[in-house]
Every structure is written in C-alpha cells, then in structure tokens.
Tab-separated table of C-alpha atoms in Angstrom:
chain	number	residue	atom	x	y	z
A	554	MET	CA	215.580	36.397	108.498
A	555	ALA	CA	211.936	36.155	107.703
A	556	PRO	CA	210.756	38.855	105.189
A	557	ALA	CA	209.153	41.734	106.794
A	558	ARG	CA	205.253	41.820	106.551
A	559	THR	CA	203.386	44.456	104.887
A	560	LEU	CA	199.828	45.579	105.822
A	561	GLU	CA	197.710	45.977	102.811
A	562	ALA	CA	193.819	46.456	102.941
A	563	PRO	CA	191.910	43.740	101.099
A	564	PRO	CA	191.378	44.945	97.508
A	565	GLU	CA	187.649	44.302	97.796
A	566	SER	CA	187.049	46.890	100.559
A	567	GLY	CA	188.498	49.876	99.077
A	568	ARG	CA	186.770	49.202	95.725
A	569	ALA	CA	183.456	48.587	97.569
A	570	ALA	CA	184.038	51.953	99.823
A	571	THR	CA	184.535	53.938	96.705
A	572	THR	CA	181.394	52.669	94.635
A	573	ARG	CA	179.203	52.765	97.888
A	574	SER	CA	179.351	56.554	98.085
A	575	PRO	CA	178.200	57.364	94.692
A	576	ARG	CA	175.403	54.971	95.017
A	577	ARG	CA	174.624	56.452	98.563
A	578	ALA	CA	174.611	59.910	97.025
A	579	ALA	CA	172.417	58.984	94.172
A	580	LEU	CA	169.936	57.343	96.324
A	581	LEU	CA	169.942	60.201	98.639
A	582	ALA	CA	169.124	62.696	95.591
A	583	ASP	CA	166.397	60.493	94.100
A	584	PHE	CA	164.521	59.457	97.007
A	585	GLY	CA	165.445	61.662	100.001
A	586	PRO	CA	163.104	64.596	99.030
A	587	ALA	CA	160.200	62.195	98.423
A	588	VAL	CA	160.757	60.704	102.198
A	589	ALA	CA	161.052	64.050	103.400
A	590	LEU	CA	157.613	65.108	101.919
A	591	VAL	CA	156.168	61.698	103.309
A	592	LEU	CA	157.773	62.915	106.999
A	593	LEU	CA	156.556	66.437	106.879
A	594	CYS	CA	153.066	65.179	105.832
A	595	GLY	CA	153.287	62.790	108.813
A	596	VAL	CA	154.384	65.621	111.066
A	597	PHE	CA	151.489	67.961	110.193
A	598	SER	CA	148.949	65.546	110.269
A	599	THR	CA	149.862	64.854	113.866
A	600	LEU	CA	150.052	68.469	114.962
A	601	SER	CA	146.838	69.695	112.928
A	602	PRO	CA	143.817	67.443	112.454
A	603	GLN	CA	142.780	69.457	109.683
A	604	PHE	CA	145.752	69.089	107.563
A	605	ALA	CA	145.043	65.332	106.408
A	606	THR	CA	141.069	66.454	105.160
A	607	TRP	CA	140.216	66.203	101.645
A	608	ALA	CA	139.546	69.907	101.472
A	609	ASN	CA	143.004	70.763	102.752
A	610	VAL	CA	144.578	68.482	100.476
A	611	ARG	CA	142.561	69.946	97.616
A	612	ASN	CA	143.759	73.295	98.651
A	613	ILE	CA	147.490	72.312	98.590
A	614	LEU	CA	146.995	71.066	95.014
A	615	ASP	CA	145.402	74.118	93.810
A	616	SER	CA	147.864	76.187	95.372
A	617	ALA	CA	150.794	74.133	93.997
A	618	ALA	CA	149.464	74.532	90.511
A	619	VAL	CA	151.120	77.851	89.185
A	620	LEU	CA	154.239	76.978	90.870
A	621	ALA	CA	154.316	73.486	89.530
A	622	VAL	CA	154.119	74.918	85.946
A	623	ILE	CA	156.892	77.484	86.521
A	624	ALA	CA	159.187	74.585	87.879
A	625	VAL	CA	158.677	72.539	84.817
A	626	GLY	CA	160.192	75.240	82.774
A	627	LEU	CA	162.922	76.392	85.104
A	628	THR	CA	163.936	72.689	85.573
A	629	PHE	CA	165.514	72.288	82.177
A	630	VAL	CA	167.536	75.674	82.591
A	631	LEU	CA	168.880	74.336	85.866
A	632	MET	CA	169.771	71.146	84.187
A	633	LEU	CA	171.941	73.248	81.743
A	634	GLY	CA	173.753	74.600	84.657
A	635	ALA	CA	172.256	77.823	84.038
A	636	ILE	CA	169.797	80.235	86.016
A	637	ASP	CA	166.689	81.956	84.911
A	638	LEU	CA	165.656	85.007	87.207
A	639	SER	CA	163.283	86.350	84.326
A	640	ILE	CA	160.159	84.615	85.792
A	641	GLU	CA	158.571	87.500	87.419
A	642	GLY	CA	159.060	89.711	84.225
A	643	VAL	CA	157.720	87.132	81.856
A	644	MET	CA	154.799	86.349	84.092
A	645	ALA	CA	153.935	90.182	84.378
A	646	ALA	CA	154.140	90.916	80.702
A	647	SER	CA	152.011	87.780	79.771
A	648	ALA	CA	149.670	88.216	82.346
A	649	LEU	CA	148.764	91.736	80.960
A	650	CYS	CA	149.107	90.412	77.496
A	651	ALA	CA	146.332	87.901	78.016
A	652	ALA	CA	144.211	90.490	80.005
A	653	LEU	CA	144.119	92.841	77.044
A	654	LEU	CA	143.336	90.365	74.301
A	655	VAL	CA	140.532	88.386	75.681
A	656	ALA	CA	137.184	89.878	76.593
A	657	ASN	CA	137.932	92.587	79.200
A	658	SER	CA	136.807	95.927	80.663
A	659	ARG	CA	139.552	98.143	78.850
A	660	ASN	CA	139.074	97.479	75.160
A	661	ASP	CA	136.906	95.757	72.741
A	662	VAL	CA	139.283	93.346	71.649
A	663	ASP	CA	138.289	89.542	72.308
A	664	LEU	CA	140.520	87.292	70.588
A	665	GLY	CA	139.483	84.286	72.906
A	666	PHE	CA	141.777	81.279	72.918
A	667	LEU	CA	143.960	83.139	70.579
A	668	GLY	CA	144.650	85.585	73.243
A	669	ILE	CA	146.064	83.101	75.608
A	670	VAL	CA	148.131	81.512	72.896
A	671	ALA	CA	149.577	85.054	72.077
A	672	ALA	CA	150.303	85.666	75.709
A	673	VAL	CA	152.083	82.301	75.927
A	674	GLY	CA	153.903	83.075	72.687
A	675	LEU	CA	155.127	86.411	74.244
A	676	GLY	CA	156.701	84.490	77.194
A	677	ALA	CA	158.418	82.348	74.321
A	678	CYS	CA	159.906	85.210	72.831
A	679	PHE	CA	161.473	86.539	76.111
A	680	GLY	CA	162.852	83.044	76.685
A	681	LEU	CA	164.265	82.994	73.140
A	682	ALA	CA	165.906	86.222	73.643
A	683	SER	CA	167.431	85.084	77.075
A	684	GLY	CA	168.733	82.056	75.230
A	685	LEU	CA	170.268	84.055	72.090
A	686	LEU	CA	171.712	86.551	74.448
A	687	SER	CA	173.228	84.235	76.592
A	688	THR	CA	174.740	81.782	74.049
A	689	GLY	CA	175.566	84.525	71.160
A	690	LEU	CA	177.178	87.021	73.226
A	691	ARG	CA	178.400	84.798	75.730
A	692	ILE	CA	176.715	86.977	78.658
A	693	PRO	CA	176.082	85.067	81.886
A	694	SER	CA	172.525	83.742	82.083
A	695	PHE	CA	172.121	85.378	85.300
A	696	MET	CA	172.514	88.840	83.973
A	697	THR	CA	170.446	88.352	80.756
A	698	THR	CA	167.527	86.804	82.482
A	699	LEU	CA	167.851	89.547	84.996
A	700	GLY	CA	167.716	92.087	82.196
A	701	MET	CA	164.780	90.316	80.609
A	702	SER	CA	162.804	90.296	83.817
A	703	ALA	CA	163.145	94.178	84.040
A	704	ILE	CA	161.973	94.547	80.492
A	705	GLY	CA	159.011	92.361	81.007
A	706	ILE	CA	157.955	94.295	84.091
A	707	GLY	CA	158.332	97.509	82.169
A	708	ILE	CA	156.312	96.315	79.389
A	709	ALA	CA	153.708	95.141	81.794
A	710	THR	CA	153.750	98.573	83.433
A	711	VAL	CA	153.108	100.179	80.024
A	712	LEU	CA	150.289	97.936	79.201
A	713	PHE	CA	148.783	98.299	82.523
A	714	ALA	CA	148.605	102.036	82.227
A	715	GLY	CA	147.210	102.940	85.516
A	716	VAL	CA	143.794	101.053	84.935
A	717	GLN	CA	143.645	97.214	85.722
A	718	PRO	CA	141.960	95.353	82.931
A	719	THR	CA	139.140	92.972	84.316
A	720	LEU	CA	138.312	89.880	82.620
A	721	GLU	CA	134.842	89.513	81.261
A	722	SER	CA	134.848	86.045	79.539
A	723	PRO	CA	132.473	83.803	80.874
A	724	ALA	CA	134.520	80.834	79.456
A	725	LEU	CA	137.534	81.878	81.520
A	726	ALA	CA	135.663	82.532	84.624
A	727	GLU	CA	134.450	78.817	84.335
A	728	TRP	CA	138.097	78.077	84.196
A	729	ALA	CA	138.846	79.887	87.416
A	730	SER	CA	135.930	78.488	89.393
A	731	GLY	CA	135.046	75.260	87.876
A	732	GLN	CA	136.168	71.724	89.179
A	733	TRP	CA	136.569	68.380	87.748
A	734	PHE	CA	136.730	65.662	90.231
A	735	GLY	CA	136.743	68.018	92.979
A	736	LEU	CA	139.920	69.898	91.767
A	737	THR	CA	140.127	73.196	90.025
A	738	ARG	CA	140.778	73.069	86.206
A	739	MET	CA	144.001	75.060	86.949
A	740	THR	CA	145.190	72.039	88.820
A	741	PHE	CA	144.684	69.724	85.637
A	742	VAL	CA	146.353	72.272	83.558
A	743	ALA	CA	149.425	71.711	85.752
A	744	VAL	CA	149.301	68.095	85.628
A	745	ALA	CA	149.136	68.266	81.737
A	746	VAL	CA	152.240	70.721	81.920
A	747	VAL	CA	154.145	68.158	84.448
A	748	VAL	CA	153.335	65.053	82.159
A	749	LEU	CA	154.511	67.286	79.125
A	750	GLY	CA	157.534	68.366	80.518
A	751	PHE	CA	158.489	64.821	81.595
A	752	VAL	CA	157.879	63.434	78.479
A	753	ILE	CA	160.195	65.968	76.864
A	754	GLN	CA	162.853	65.208	79.328
A	755	ARG	CA	162.713	61.645	79.159
A	756	TYR	CA	162.001	60.764	75.304
A	757	THR	CA	163.532	63.894	73.239
A	758	ARG	CA	167.020	65.360	72.797
A	759	LEU	CA	166.322	68.354	74.599
A	760	GLY	CA	166.051	66.503	77.905
A	761	ARG	CA	169.010	64.002	77.186
A	762	TYR	CA	171.323	67.143	75.928
A	763	SER	CA	170.098	69.491	78.741
A	764	ARG	CA	171.285	66.943	81.375
A	765	ALA	CA	174.795	66.272	79.336
A	766	ILE	CA	175.446	69.864	78.754
A	767	GLY	CA	174.912	70.621	82.634
A	768	GLY	CA	176.990	67.573	83.522
A	769	ALA	CA	179.976	68.368	81.306
A	770	GLU	CA	179.536	71.037	78.397
A	771	GLU	CA	182.993	70.732	77.122
A	772	ILE	CA	182.548	67.176	76.425
A	773	ALA	CA	179.058	67.633	75.050
A	774	LEU	CA	180.723	69.898	72.682
A	775	LEU	CA	183.552	67.516	71.527
A	776	SER	CA	180.871	64.813	71.112
A	777	GLY	CA	179.265	66.976	68.621
A	778	VAL	CA	176.065	68.254	70.658
A	779	PRO	CA	174.837	71.487	69.149
A	780	VAL	CA	174.997	73.132	72.562
A	781	ARG	CA	174.077	76.807	71.666
A	782	ARG	CA	170.950	75.313	69.777
A	783	TYR	CA	169.722	73.266	72.808
A	784	LYS	CA	170.448	76.139	75.270
A	785	THR	CA	168.300	78.573	73.375
A	786	ILE	CA	165.642	75.717	73.000
A	787	ALA	CA	165.504	75.156	76.715
A	788	PHE	CA	165.213	78.874	77.568
A	789	THR	CA	162.558	79.318	74.827
A	790	PHE	CA	160.400	76.294	76.259
A	791	ALA	CA	160.877	77.854	79.799
A	792	GLY	CA	159.665	81.234	78.614
A	793	ALA	CA	156.623	79.658	77.133
A	794	VAL	CA	155.896	77.951	80.481
A	795	TYR	CA	156.287	81.066	82.409
A	796	GLY	CA	153.773	82.931	80.015
A	797	LEU	CA	151.233	80.108	80.670
A	798	ALA	CA	151.801	80.707	84.239
A	799	GLY	CA	151.116	84.224	83.922
A	800	VAL	CA	147.768	83.458	82.046
A	801	MET	CA	146.764	81.000	84.895
A	802	VAL	CA	147.258	83.904	87.456
A	803	THR	CA	145.281	86.222	85.530
A	804	ILE	CA	142.557	83.676	85.174
A	805	GLN	CA	142.288	82.942	88.719
A	806	LEU	CA	142.519	86.604	89.706
A	807	GLY	CA	140.096	87.723	87.084
A	808	SER	CA	142.044	90.544	86.158
A	809	GLY	CA	145.515	91.652	84.715
A	810	ILE	CA	148.113	93.011	87.240
A	811	VAL	CA	151.804	93.815	87.083
A	812	GLN	CA	152.649	91.789	90.267
A	813	ALA	CA	151.461	88.296	88.683
A	814	GLY	CA	154.703	86.968	89.223
A	815	VAL	CA	155.934	88.636	92.368
A	816	GLY	CA	158.214	86.064	94.551
A	817	GLN	CA	158.016	83.443	92.057
A	818	ASN	CA	161.624	83.673	91.253
A	819	PHE	CA	162.634	82.423	94.871
A	820	ALA	CA	159.611	80.163	94.878
A	821	ALA	CA	160.633	78.342	91.952
A	822	ILE	CA	164.316	78.099	92.759
A	823	THR	CA	163.620	76.740	96.055
A	824	ALA	CA	161.307	74.210	94.920
A	825	ALA	CA	163.718	72.833	92.365
A	826	VAL	CA	166.616	72.830	94.779
A	827	VAL	CA	164.716	71.261	97.402
A	828	GLY	CA	163.710	68.322	94.987
A	829	GLY	CA	167.061	67.574	94.214
A	830	THR	CA	167.763	69.503	90.886
A	831	LEU	CA	171.099	70.837	91.153
A	832	LEU	CA	172.108	74.482	90.469
A	833	SER	CA	175.491	73.296	88.844
A	834	GLY	CA	173.422	71.379	86.613
A	835	GLY	CA	173.425	67.586	85.275
A	836	ARG	CA	171.199	66.313	87.873
A	837	GLY	CA	167.695	66.380	88.594
A	838	GLY	CA	164.556	66.552	86.596
A	839	VAL	CA	160.990	67.383	86.291
A	840	LEU	CA	159.597	65.129	88.838
A	841	HIS	CA	162.450	65.821	91.302
A	842	SER	CA	161.237	69.646	91.179
A	843	ILE	CA	157.655	69.023	91.250
A	844	VAL	CA	158.369	66.829	94.692
A	845	GLY	CA	159.996	69.893	95.832
A	846	VAL	CA	157.051	72.089	94.849
A	847	LEU	CA	154.848	69.961	96.982
A	848	ILE	CA	157.322	70.111	99.834
A	849	VAL	CA	157.227	73.981	99.664
A	850	THR	CA	153.612	74.131	99.542
A	851	VAL	CA	152.924	71.675	101.871
A	852	LEU	CA	155.289	73.476	104.311
A	853	ALA	CA	153.757	76.690	104.077
A	854	ASN	CA	150.082	75.048	104.557
A	855	GLY	CA	151.219	73.326	107.435
A	856	LEU	CA	152.922	76.173	109.102
A	857	VAL	CA	149.608	78.274	108.791
A	858	LEU	CA	147.742	75.616	110.141
A	859	VAL	CA	149.786	75.260	113.079
A	860	GLY	CA	149.789	78.929	113.632
A	861	VAL	CA	153.456	79.979	112.650
A	862	SER	CA	153.856	83.920	112.047
A	863	PRO	CA	154.495	84.636	108.239
A	864	TYR	CA	157.719	86.099	108.933
A	865	VAL	CA	158.831	83.037	110.781
A	866	GLN	CA	157.816	81.152	107.531
A	867	LYS	CA	159.979	83.092	105.058
A	868	ALA	CA	163.016	82.364	107.470
A	869	VAL	CA	162.238	78.462	107.534
A	870	GLN	CA	162.168	78.217	103.826
A	871	GLY	CA	165.499	80.183	103.760
A	872	VAL	CA	166.947	77.706	105.866
A	873	ILE	CA	165.456	74.711	103.877
A	874	VAL	CA	166.897	76.307	100.829
A	875	VAL	CA	170.541	76.490	102.286
A	876	ALA	CA	170.460	73.069	103.638
A	877	ALA	CA	168.906	71.419	100.629
A	878	VAL	CA	171.905	72.850	98.449
A	879	ALA	CA	174.347	71.716	101.158
A	880	ILE	CA	173.006	68.266	101.118
A	881	THR	CA	172.438	67.926	97.421
A	882	ALA	CA	176.181	69.243	96.553
A	883	TRP	CA	177.964	67.485	99.179
A	884	PRO	CA	178.525	64.357	97.482
A	885	LEU	CA	179.910	66.445	94.457
A	886	ARG	CA	182.278	68.609	96.715
A	887	ALA	CA	185.723	66.844	95.705
A	888	ARG	CA	184.709	67.701	91.907
A	889	LEU	CA	184.069	71.416	92.788
A	890	ARG	CA	187.561	72.851	92.438
A	891	VAL	CA	186.375	76.381	92.153
A	892	VAL	CA	183.207	77.950	93.738
A	893	LYS	CA	181.680	81.252	92.406
C-alpha cells in the first residue's frame, strides 16, 4: 500500500503570516495618525474654502500651542504605562503663582522672569510629589495624580482669594500679542518644548527607560534599570511642563485664573491616544502625541468652520477616543490577558 499523504502548510507561509501582522500593526501605529491628519485636512479643505487659508492655519497652530506643551509631558508618563490626571490642578496653581510673582494688580511683587521660573518649579514639585507617592507608597498613579490635581486647585483658589490678578508687565504683554514670522511667540515656545521632549526621548536614558518600563516593567527591573528613579523623574518633568502650560495660559489671558487648565486632562489624553501613544505603555512618543494634538485641533477647527454644534463636537471627540484606543490596542489584544 502507498503511504498516506499528509497535508502540510508550506513552512514559509506560516512564518510570513506571523511576521506580517506585527509589521502591519507597527506601520498602523506609526503612520496611521499622520495619514488620518492629512485626510482630515483634505476633507475640511473641500467642505470649507476658509480652512486652507494662511490665517486659519496660523489660528490652528496658535490654538494647539498649549495642548502641545502639555502632551509632551504627558507622553513620558503614558510611555511608563501610568496615567496623569493632575494637569488641571498643576496648571491652576502655576498660573496663579506666575500671576502673583510678576508685575500685577494685586501686589507690588515683580520678579520678572524669575517669577515664571518659580511657577514652572512649582509644577515640577507637584510632579515630584506624584512620582514619589506612586513609587514609594505603591499607590496607583490614577489616585496620586487625581489627589495632586485637587491640591493644586485648592492652592490656586487660596491664592486667587476672590480677586483676579491682572498682569501689568509690558514684556509679558508683548509675548502674548507679539509675532515672529506671522506666528505668535507662544507657538515658538511650544515648538521649543516639542524639540526638547523629542531630544530627551531619543537621546537620554529617561526616554529609553520610559519605553522599556512601560513595555515590561518586570524585565526592566531584572535588567538593572532603576525603575522608581526614572518613574519619579518622568512625573517631575511632566509637572514642570504642565506648570509652563499654566504660565502660557496666564500670559495669553493677561490674568491668573483658577480655571487655567479646565478640560486639559481629557484633551491631552485624547491627543496622545489619537496620535498612537498607548495607555498601556511601551509604545508611542512625543511626535506621535503631537500628531494627535494636530488632529484634535484640526477637527475642532474644521467642525466650527463647517457649522457643527459645539455639543456634537464633544460627542465626535469621544467617539474618536474610543476608536483610537480600539485601533491601537487591537494588535496587542492577544497579550492582554487581563483588562482592568
């Protein structure tokens, strides 16, 4: 009798299938948001002739400046696999701190640039506290940063004291209204922060270790990475960046308000996730998050030009967040044994 034949798949086909899927997932994560941004710009340019004008492009870039700065700091926390909900509180405290330490209508203090540095330093202290509490006491970052946000808003309310401090510094007023090459100076501040964040991510241990810790914290520990130290540094850097964002809002408004950071938690997390930075950590980066910032800003701008209701805009943003999380997490679903 002739031996029975067994049907076997060619060895190359199985190997090609297993390697092709991760490659597609990586390409989707890296280039998908950028492609979506281009398509979004094309759609709005077709629907509204005003969208593609230089005046509107400048408006988009100026509107994205503060959110871009926040997203740079948040990205390092997200790459760790942690979360940071302290943005609103840190921005509020730093905004009032800056407003009261430069020339203002409430007191005779005028530290000038040192007042700005002090406000950024206050934000770094909030971030340091979040990092130490999270790593030292092993409290989830969700709770520590939420508590820091409440503390920051409380401090800002006390500093506000029922009287809004108005900035009286001509130099700061010039930074709010002055332009370079047709763009406000705040846009260039945002560009400088983005470049700094990219350099830190690409060429320093903080950037490399943040991604490694978020990808597999246990392996990073076994490899000798000082996880607690770099987690604390990442939170501190993020806090300093949030403080700078609070200062930027204060300069733009010309006064210090407790509501300086209202809504920025959701906006920043939305931008980072839409750009391809995973909430589970280990993937994404500064440039990914900045693409997400541009997507969110372009979407909001385009919907206004098209005439969509503000209430519908919020719903659209929520749908985009859920869709972005689903798309970015889909290739990793087999590795996520437990979803909390």
